[in-house]
mmCIF file of C-alpha atoms in Angstrom:
data_model
loop_
_atom_site.group_PDB
_atom_site.id
_atom_site.type_symbol
_atom_site.label_atom_id
_atom_site.label_comp_id
_atom_site.label_asym_id
_atom_site.label_seq_id
_atom_site.Cartn_x
_atom_site.Cartn_y
_atom_site.Cartn_z
ATOM 1 C CA MET A 1 87.241 77.208 142.756
ATOM 2 C CA LYS A 2 86.601 75.915 139.497
ATOM 3 C CA CYS A 3 85.189 72.461 138.615
ATOM 4 C CA GLN A 4 86.972 70.014 136.143
ATOM 5 C CA LEU A 5 84.260 69.739 133.761
ATOM 6 C CA PRO A 6 82.404 72.449 131.817
ATOM 7 C CA LEU A 7 80.931 73.466 135.115
ATOM 8 C CA ALA A 8 82.893 76.468 135.952
ATOM 9 C CA ILE A 9 81.449 78.250 139.216
ATOM 10 C CA CYS A 10 81.010 76.150 142.296
ATOM 11 C CA ALA A 11 79.140 76.958 145.539
ATOM 12 C CA VAL A 12 80.108 74.555 148.288
ATOM 13 C CA VAL A 13 77.385 74.103 151.071
ATOM 14 C CA THR A 14 76.930 71.373 153.519
ATOM 15 C CA TYR A 15 74.234 69.448 151.628
ATOM 16 C CA MET A 16 75.428 69.649 148.104
ATOM 17 C CA VAL A 17 77.750 71.253 145.548
ATOM 18 C CA SER A 18 76.201 73.626 142.686
ATOM 19 C CA CYS A 19 77.883 74.278 139.641
ATOM 20 C CA VAL A 20 77.081 76.810 136.928
ATOM 21 C CA SER A 21 77.831 76.007 133.329
ATOM 22 C CA GLU A 22 79.451 78.457 131.198
ATOM 23 C CA PRO A 23 78.446 79.917 128.890
ATOM 24 C CA ASN A 24 74.595 79.079 128.907
ATOM 25 C CA GLY A 25 74.422 79.760 132.801
ATOM 26 C CA MET A 26 72.758 76.741 133.763
ATOM 27 C CA VAL A 27 72.806 75.412 137.405
ATOM 28 C CA LEU A 28 73.209 71.829 138.125
ATOM 29 C CA ILE A 29 71.030 70.738 140.941
ATOM 30 C CA ILE A 30 71.062 67.124 142.379
ATOM 31 C CA PRO A 31 68.185 66.975 145.229
ATOM 32 C CA GLU A 32 69.349 65.463 148.301
ATOM 33 C CA HIS A 33 65.878 64.996 149.842
ATOM 34 C CA LYS A 34 62.414 64.970 148.804
ATOM 35 C CA LEU A 35 60.734 68.448 148.285
ATOM 36 C CA ILE A 36 57.537 69.226 150.238
ATOM 37 C CA LEU A 37 56.080 71.303 147.752
ATOM 38 C CA GLY A 38 54.431 74.532 149.103
ATOM 39 C CA ARG A 39 55.309 73.717 152.911
ATOM 40 C CA THR A 40 56.727 76.648 155.153
ATOM 41 C CA LYS A 41 56.913 77.120 158.601
ATOM 42 C CA GLU A 42 53.560 78.979 158.566
ATOM 43 C CA ASN A 43 51.621 76.001 157.317
ATOM 44 C CA PHE A 44 53.824 73.263 158.618
ATOM 45 C CA ASN A 45 50.866 71.512 160.430
ATOM 46 C CA SER A 46 48.291 71.915 157.401
ATOM 47 C CA LYS A 47 48.997 68.812 155.303
ATOM 48 C CA SER A 48 46.342 69.995 152.936
ATOM 49 C CA ASP A 49 48.480 72.982 151.674
ATOM 50 C CA TRP A 50 51.606 70.535 150.561
ATOM 51 C CA LYS A 51 52.855 67.516 149.599
ATOM 52 C CA LYS A 52 56.012 65.412 149.254
ATOM 53 C CA LEU A 53 57.458 64.763 146.002
ATOM 54 C CA ASP A 54 60.657 63.354 144.340
ATOM 55 C CA VAL A 55 62.613 65.671 142.142
ATOM 56 C CA LYS A 56 65.374 64.092 139.804
ATOM 57 C CA PRO A 57 68.612 65.873 138.966
ATOM 58 C CA PHE A 58 68.094 68.466 136.579
ATOM 59 C CA LEU A 59 69.659 71.845 135.318
ATOM 60 C CA MET A 60 68.194 74.975 135.228
ATOM 61 C CA SER A 61 68.987 78.657 134.054
ATOM 62 C CA GLU A 62 70.257 80.923 136.912
ATOM 63 C CA THR A 63 68.290 83.740 135.872
ATOM 64 C CA PRO A 64 65.203 84.520 133.833
ATOM 65 C CA ILE A 65 66.042 84.631 130.028
ATOM 66 C CA THR A 66 67.086 88.139 128.920
ATOM 67 C CA ASN A 67 66.343 90.135 126.104
ATOM 68 C CA GLU A 68 69.619 89.579 124.757
ATOM 69 C CA GLN A 69 69.318 85.891 124.833
ATOM 70 C CA PHE A 70 65.697 86.144 123.435
ATOM 71 C CA ALA A 71 66.883 88.479 120.733
ATOM 72 C CA LYS A 72 69.302 85.841 119.306
ATOM 73 C CA PHE A 73 66.551 83.347 119.205
ATOM 74 C CA VAL A 74 64.264 85.279 117.378
ATOM 75 C CA LYS A 75 66.918 86.361 114.778
ATOM 76 C CA GLU A 76 68.157 82.761 114.213
ATOM 77 C CA HIS A 77 64.461 81.339 113.739
ATOM 78 C CA LYS A 78 62.564 84.478 112.621
ATOM 79 C CA PHE A 79 60.286 84.014 115.452
ATOM 80 C CA LYS A 80 57.414 86.100 116.104
ATOM 81 C CA THR A 81 55.976 85.765 119.907
ATOM 82 C CA GLU A 82 52.096 85.514 120.189
ATOM 83 C CA ALA A 83 51.977 89.205 121.352
ATOM 84 C CA GLU A 84 53.015 90.183 118.119
ATOM 85 C CA VAL A 85 50.685 87.829 116.159
ATOM 86 C CA PHE A 86 47.724 89.321 118.396
ATOM 87 C CA LYS A 87 49.326 92.910 117.939
ATOM 88 C CA TRP A 88 49.054 93.778 121.843
ATOM 89 C CA SER A 89 49.739 92.755 124.977
ATOM 90 C CA PHE A 90 49.040 94.004 128.737
ATOM 91 C CA VAL A 91 51.209 96.719 130.211
ATOM 92 C CA PHE A 92 51.029 98.360 133.671
ATOM 93 C CA GLU A 93 49.446 101.800 133.473
ATOM 94 C CA SER A 94 52.346 103.686 135.155
ATOM 95 C CA PHE A 95 54.651 102.778 132.283
ATOM 96 C CA LEU A 96 52.621 104.344 129.417
ATOM 97 C CA THR A 97 52.932 107.494 128.001
ATOM 98 C CA ASP A 98 50.032 110.242 127.840
ATOM 99 C CA GLU A 99 49.776 109.571 124.217
ATOM 100 C CA LEU A 100 49.112 105.918 124.507
ATOM 101 C CA LEU A 101 46.894 106.330 127.362
ATOM 102 C CA LYS A 102 44.550 108.496 125.780
ATOM 103 C CA ASP A 103 43.642 105.932 123.195
ATOM 104 C CA ILE A 104 43.048 103.153 125.539
ATOM 105 C CA LYS A 105 39.275 102.491 126.440
ATOM 106 C CA ASN A 106 39.557 99.079 127.976
ATOM 107 C CA SER A 107 41.339 97.478 130.952
ATOM 108 C CA VAL A 108 41.119 94.427 133.109
ATOM 109 C CA GLN A 109 37.939 94.104 135.330
ATOM 110 C CA GLY A 110 39.148 93.942 138.909
ATOM 111 C CA ALA A 111 42.748 95.015 137.863
ATOM 112 C CA GLU A 112 42.364 98.259 135.974
ATOM 113 C CA TRP A 113 46.052 98.947 136.356
ATOM 114 C CA TRP A 114 46.476 96.256 133.367
ATOM 115 C CA LEU A 115 45.680 98.040 129.976
ATOM 116 C CA PRO A 116 45.798 96.277 126.746
ATOM 117 C CA VAL A 117 48.550 98.250 124.650
ATOM 118 C CA GLU A 118 48.683 97.872 120.762
ATOM 119 C CA GLY A 119 52.134 97.336 119.581
ATOM 120 C CA ALA A 120 53.568 95.864 123.224
ATOM 121 C CA TYR A 121 55.714 93.139 122.930
ATOM 122 C CA TRP A 122 59.166 91.752 124.136
ATOM 123 C CA LYS A 123 60.929 94.366 121.967
ATOM 124 C CA HIS A 124 58.849 97.037 123.085
ATOM 125 C CA PRO A 125 57.747 96.347 126.570
ATOM 126 C CA ALA A 126 55.938 99.488 127.470
ATOM 127 C CA GLY A 127 54.511 99.839 123.768
ATOM 128 C CA PRO A 128 55.761 101.745 120.773
ATOM 129 C CA GLY A 129 58.544 104.019 121.642
ATOM 130 C CA SER A 130 59.988 101.781 124.362
ATOM 131 C CA SER A 131 63.030 99.550 123.855
ATOM 132 C CA ALA A 132 64.073 96.265 125.536
ATOM 133 C CA LYS A 133 67.309 96.350 127.336
ATOM 134 C CA PRO A 134 69.637 93.535 126.972
ATOM 135 C CA GLN A 135 70.183 92.177 130.498
ATOM 136 C CA TYR A 136 66.665 92.619 131.482
ATOM 137 C CA PRO A 137 64.131 89.587 131.522
ATOM 138 C CA ALA A 138 62.214 89.120 128.239
ATOM 139 C CA VAL A 139 58.704 89.965 129.119
ATOM 140 C CA HIS A 140 55.137 89.541 127.157
ATOM 141 C CA ILE A 141 56.304 85.914 126.743
ATOM 142 C CA SER A 142 53.456 83.362 126.438
ATOM 143 C CA LEU A 143 54.109 79.685 127.592
ATOM 144 C CA ASN A 144 54.195 78.800 123.976
ATOM 145 C CA ASP A 145 56.837 81.525 123.280
ATOM 146 C CA ALA A 146 58.749 80.146 126.345
ATOM 147 C CA ASP A 147 58.263 76.713 125.097
ATOM 148 C CA ALA A 148 59.722 77.378 121.757
ATOM 149 C CA TYR A 149 62.840 79.270 123.181
ATOM 150 C CA CYS A 150 63.588 76.483 125.364
ATOM 151 C CA GLN A 151 63.259 73.512 122.537
ATOM 152 C CA ALA A 152 65.387 75.516 120.174
ATOM 153 C CA GLN A 153 68.230 75.489 122.713
ATOM 154 C CA GLY A 154 67.889 71.613 123.295
ATOM 155 C CA LEU A 155 65.962 72.474 126.486
ATOM 156 C CA ARG A 156 62.258 72.608 128.271
ATOM 157 C CA LEU A 157 60.522 74.631 130.560
ATOM 158 C CA PRO A 158 61.138 73.537 134.503
ATOM 159 C CA THR A 159 58.204 71.726 136.120
ATOM 160 C CA GLU A 160 56.627 73.262 139.234
ATOM 161 C CA PRO A 161 58.491 71.045 141.555
ATOM 162 C CA GLU A 162 61.806 71.664 139.857
ATOM 163 C CA TRP A 163 61.318 75.468 140.097
ATOM 164 C CA GLU A 164 60.441 75.258 143.859
ATOM 165 C CA TYR A 165 63.220 73.160 144.644
ATOM 166 C CA ALA A 166 65.790 75.521 142.674
ATOM 167 C CA ALA A 167 63.924 78.378 144.593
ATOM 168 C CA ARG A 168 64.539 76.974 147.980
ATOM 169 C CA GLY A 169 68.376 76.424 147.455
ATOM 170 C CA GLY A 170 68.018 73.024 149.409
ATOM 171 C CA MET A 171 66.533 74.320 152.373
ATOM 172 C CA ARG A 172 63.370 73.082 153.714
ATOM 173 C CA ASP A 173 60.308 74.999 154.921
ATOM 174 C CA GLN A 174 61.810 78.456 154.345
ATOM 175 C CA GLN A 175 59.575 81.451 153.055
ATOM 176 C CA TYR A 176 62.331 83.047 151.048
ATOM 177 C CA PRO A 177 64.872 81.485 148.877
ATOM 178 C CA TRP A 178 67.610 82.653 151.318
ATOM 179 C CA GLY A 179 65.619 81.841 154.690
ATOM 180 C CA ASN A 180 62.745 82.730 156.653
ATOM 181 C CA GLN A 181 63.429 86.359 157.243
ATOM 182 C CA HIS A 182 62.524 89.183 154.942
ATOM 183 C CA GLU A 183 65.810 91.057 153.944
ATOM 184 C CA LYS A 184 65.868 94.483 152.367
ATOM 185 C CA ASN A 185 67.029 94.559 148.691
ATOM 186 C CA ARG A 186 67.027 90.981 148.121
ATOM 187 C CA MET A 187 64.001 90.935 145.584
ATOM 188 C CA ASN A 188 62.046 93.355 143.384
ATOM 189 C CA ILE A 189 58.618 93.950 144.669
ATOM 190 C CA TRP A 190 56.061 96.935 145.100
ATOM 191 C CA GLN A 191 57.001 99.217 147.910
ATOM 192 C CA GLY A 192 54.508 101.774 148.514
ATOM 193 C CA LYS A 193 50.568 102.381 148.008
ATOM 194 C CA PHE A 194 49.290 100.115 145.379
ATOM 195 C CA PRO A 195 48.760 100.863 142.426
ATOM 196 C CA LYS A 196 49.568 104.364 142.306
ATOM 197 C CA LYS A 197 52.882 104.771 143.785
ATOM 198 C CA ASN A 198 55.800 102.447 144.061
ATOM 199 C CA ASN A 199 58.288 104.436 146.170
ATOM 200 C CA GLY A 200 61.191 102.092 144.704
ATOM 201 C CA LYS A 201 63.068 101.701 147.886
ATOM 202 C CA ASP A 202 64.595 98.626 146.366
ATOM 203 C CA GLY A 203 65.863 100.663 143.421
ATOM 204 C CA TYR A 204 63.379 99.809 140.746
ATOM 205 C CA ILE A 205 59.834 100.605 140.154
ATOM 206 C CA GLY A 206 59.414 98.226 137.399
ATOM 207 C CA VAL A 207 61.038 95.236 135.892
ATOM 208 C CA ALA A 208 64.813 95.049 137.019
ATOM 209 C CA PRO A 209 67.768 93.619 135.251
ATOM 210 C CA VAL A 210 68.451 89.866 135.920
ATOM 211 C CA LYS A 211 71.178 90.460 138.579
ATOM 212 C CA ALA A 212 70.284 93.752 140.000
ATOM 213 C CA PHE A 213 70.214 91.837 143.230
ATOM 214 C CA LYS A 214 72.811 89.246 144.575
ATOM 215 C CA ALA A 215 71.932 85.350 144.217
ATOM 216 C CA GLN A 216 69.081 84.586 146.258
ATOM 217 C CA ASN A 217 70.193 81.360 147.646
ATOM 218 C CA PRO A 218 73.026 78.686 147.854
ATOM 219 C CA PHE A 219 72.578 77.503 144.474
ATOM 220 C CA GLY A 220 73.372 80.735 143.026
ATOM 221 C CA MET A 221 70.065 81.495 141.538
ATOM 222 C CA TYR A 222 68.858 84.917 140.602
ATOM 223 C CA ASP A 223 65.335 86.561 140.780
ATOM 224 C CA MET A 224 63.263 83.371 141.902
ATOM 225 C CA VAL A 225 61.035 85.607 143.963
ATOM 226 C CA GLY A 226 60.187 88.931 142.875
ATOM 227 C CA ASN A 227 60.684 90.795 139.596
ATOM 228 C CA VAL A 228 59.052 88.483 136.959
ATOM 229 C CA TRP A 229 56.680 85.785 137.155
ATOM 230 C CA GLU A 230 57.979 82.373 135.570
ATOM 231 C CA TRP A 231 56.356 79.876 133.552
ATOM 232 C CA THR A 232 56.471 76.229 134.307
ATOM 233 C CA SER A 233 55.225 73.273 132.361
ATOM 234 C CA THR A 234 52.858 72.049 135.320
ATOM 235 C CA VAL A 235 49.206 72.222 134.757
ATOM 236 C CA TYR A 236 47.368 74.685 137.404
ATOM 237 C CA GLY A 237 43.944 74.027 136.286
ATOM 238 C CA VAL A 238 41.330 75.324 133.764
ATOM 239 C CA ASP A 239 40.337 78.574 132.997
ATOM 240 C CA GLN A 240 36.601 78.858 133.976
ATOM 241 C CA GLN A 241 35.667 81.071 130.806
ATOM 242 C CA THR A 242 37.509 79.579 128.140
ATOM 243 C CA ARG A 243 37.745 76.109 129.485
ATOM 244 C CA GLN A 244 41.402 76.272 128.266
ATOM 245 C CA PRO A 245 44.059 74.532 130.397
ATOM 246 C CA GLN A 246 45.976 77.007 132.728
ATOM 247 C CA TYR A 247 49.799 76.525 133.287
ATOM 248 C CA THR A 248 51.439 77.308 136.576
ATOM 249 C CA LEU A 249 53.667 80.571 136.939
ATOM 250 C CA ARG A 250 55.861 80.942 140.120
ATOM 251 C CA GLY A 251 57.870 83.494 141.738
ATOM 252 C CA GLY A 252 55.677 86.798 141.787
ATOM 253 C CA SER A 253 56.488 89.888 140.118
ATOM 254 C CA TYR A 254 57.543 93.664 140.829
ATOM 255 C CA ILE A 255 53.743 94.385 141.726
ATOM 256 C CA ASP A 256 53.659 91.766 144.455
ATOM 257 C CA SER A 257 53.923 92.486 148.169
ATOM 258 C CA ILE A 258 55.629 91.175 151.354
ATOM 259 C CA ASP A 259 52.542 90.232 153.064
ATOM 260 C CA GLY A 260 49.912 89.734 150.292
ATOM 261 C CA LYS A 261 47.895 92.751 151.360
ATOM 262 C CA PHE A 262 47.666 93.281 147.745
ATOM 263 C CA ASN A 263 48.337 91.117 144.640
ATOM 264 C CA HIS A 264 50.655 88.089 145.836
ATOM 265 C CA LYS A 265 52.527 87.505 148.649
ATOM 266 C CA ALA A 266 55.977 87.238 147.371
ATOM 267 C CA ASP A 267 57.825 83.937 148.505
ATOM 268 C CA VAL A 268 58.893 80.407 147.572
ATOM 269 C CA THR A 269 55.382 79.331 147.446
ATOM 270 C CA THR A 270 53.819 81.939 145.413
ATOM 271 C CA ARG A 271 51.981 80.602 142.266
ATOM 272 C CA MET A 272 49.102 81.590 140.041
ATOM 273 C CA GLY A 273 47.846 80.217 136.675
ATOM 274 C CA ASN A 274 47.223 81.481 133.114
ATOM 275 C CA THR A 275 46.480 80.036 129.801
ATOM 276 C CA ALA A 276 49.439 79.182 127.507
ATOM 277 C CA ASP A 277 48.768 82.347 125.117
ATOM 278 C CA ALA A 278 48.746 84.838 127.858
ATOM 279 C CA GLY A 279 51.448 87.528 128.229
ATOM 280 C CA SER A 280 52.060 90.954 130.040
ATOM 281 C CA ASP A 281 55.015 93.127 131.030
ATOM 282 C CA ASN A 282 55.744 91.064 134.275
ATOM 283 C CA ILE A 283 55.583 87.560 132.763
ATOM 284 C CA SER A 284 58.874 85.863 131.823
ATOM 285 C CA PHE A 285 60.623 82.238 132.012
ATOM 286 C CA ARG A 286 63.811 80.248 132.517
ATOM 287 C CA CYS A 287 64.527 76.876 130.872
ATOM 288 C CA ALA A 288 65.808 73.606 132.301
ATOM 289 C CA ARG A 289 66.816 69.957 131.401
ATOM 290 C CA ASP A 290 67.258 66.783 132.883
ATOM 291 C CA ALA A 291 71.128 66.033 134.072
ATOM 292 C CA THR A 292 72.974 63.311 132.535
ATOM 293 C CA LYS A 293 74.438 60.588 133.918
ATOM 294 C CA GLN A 294 77.905 61.838 133.539
ATOM 295 C CA GLU A 295 76.892 65.255 134.931
ATOM 296 C CA ILE A 296 75.625 63.419 137.979
ATOM 297 C CA ASP A 297 78.577 61.132 138.452
ATOM 298 C CA SER A 298 81.218 63.984 137.700
ATOM 299 C CA ARG A 299 79.488 65.919 140.647
ATOM 300 C CA LYS A 300 79.550 62.869 142.894
ATOM 301 C CA VAL A 301 83.313 62.567 142.173
ATOM 302 C CA ARG A 302 83.923 66.283 142.784
ATOM 303 C CA LYS A 303 82.225 66.290 145.922
ATOM 304 C CA GLN A 304 84.268 63.477 147.109
ATOM 305 C CA GLU A 305 87.300 65.352 146.175
ATOM 306 C CA LEU A 306 86.119 68.283 148.449
#
């Protein structure tokens, strides 16, 4: 089924019609109810853990921004990421060669599996000698890098409420984008003894391509939970050491777990904060923008026709 507008792929559900625009892969989302940010069936009665918010109609990328997309932006704008300027970024220890490992003397206290690697950035995600694959998410991306990319496309970073509404797929209080029960092979997370052994039962031991798993919810959104963390424009708090503002990252990544026994619990409420210049091999982003009146009205017309 195709839309009459430049909105080509439609998924019809009882509460909305979601259309993906070609060729830029943006999903139009018109909220049908208030978002209860952070609420699941587990914390339903704990109002301190969630809040009710209005979310205005918006569009958001159906996947994290890929290396292919980011490479075009870099070439067109002669852009250098902050990891390139700093000349290093954090890489998970399992993906480093013995040659690189022998020269690294430092690590993150309390998270010794994160190692600072000279020459690691989006094009060389595991440091010198590694290569970015076109349909994998661009990683080692700071919030400042992500913001520059989105602005160059006439877009912006999503807010945290927009991100969570998109992740929930129009449903309320569920733990995962598809519902309340964990399902195998729906997201890329750590399976095994952390941090030494990821058995890769979902098919991947590190970052996966953006469409390695089927869409996670009725909106047709991919990788909302698992694979890579994603920046939002919402302030998280203040870094206690640097006193710099931290911004909210959502979704978890390939090093997170089902139950939160190590790292973060991978679900639609998973969040953390980091400073705007931070980056690592599990941090990426997607873009968003406000929906236009024409898009909203056209969606309403299409819905009536159905």
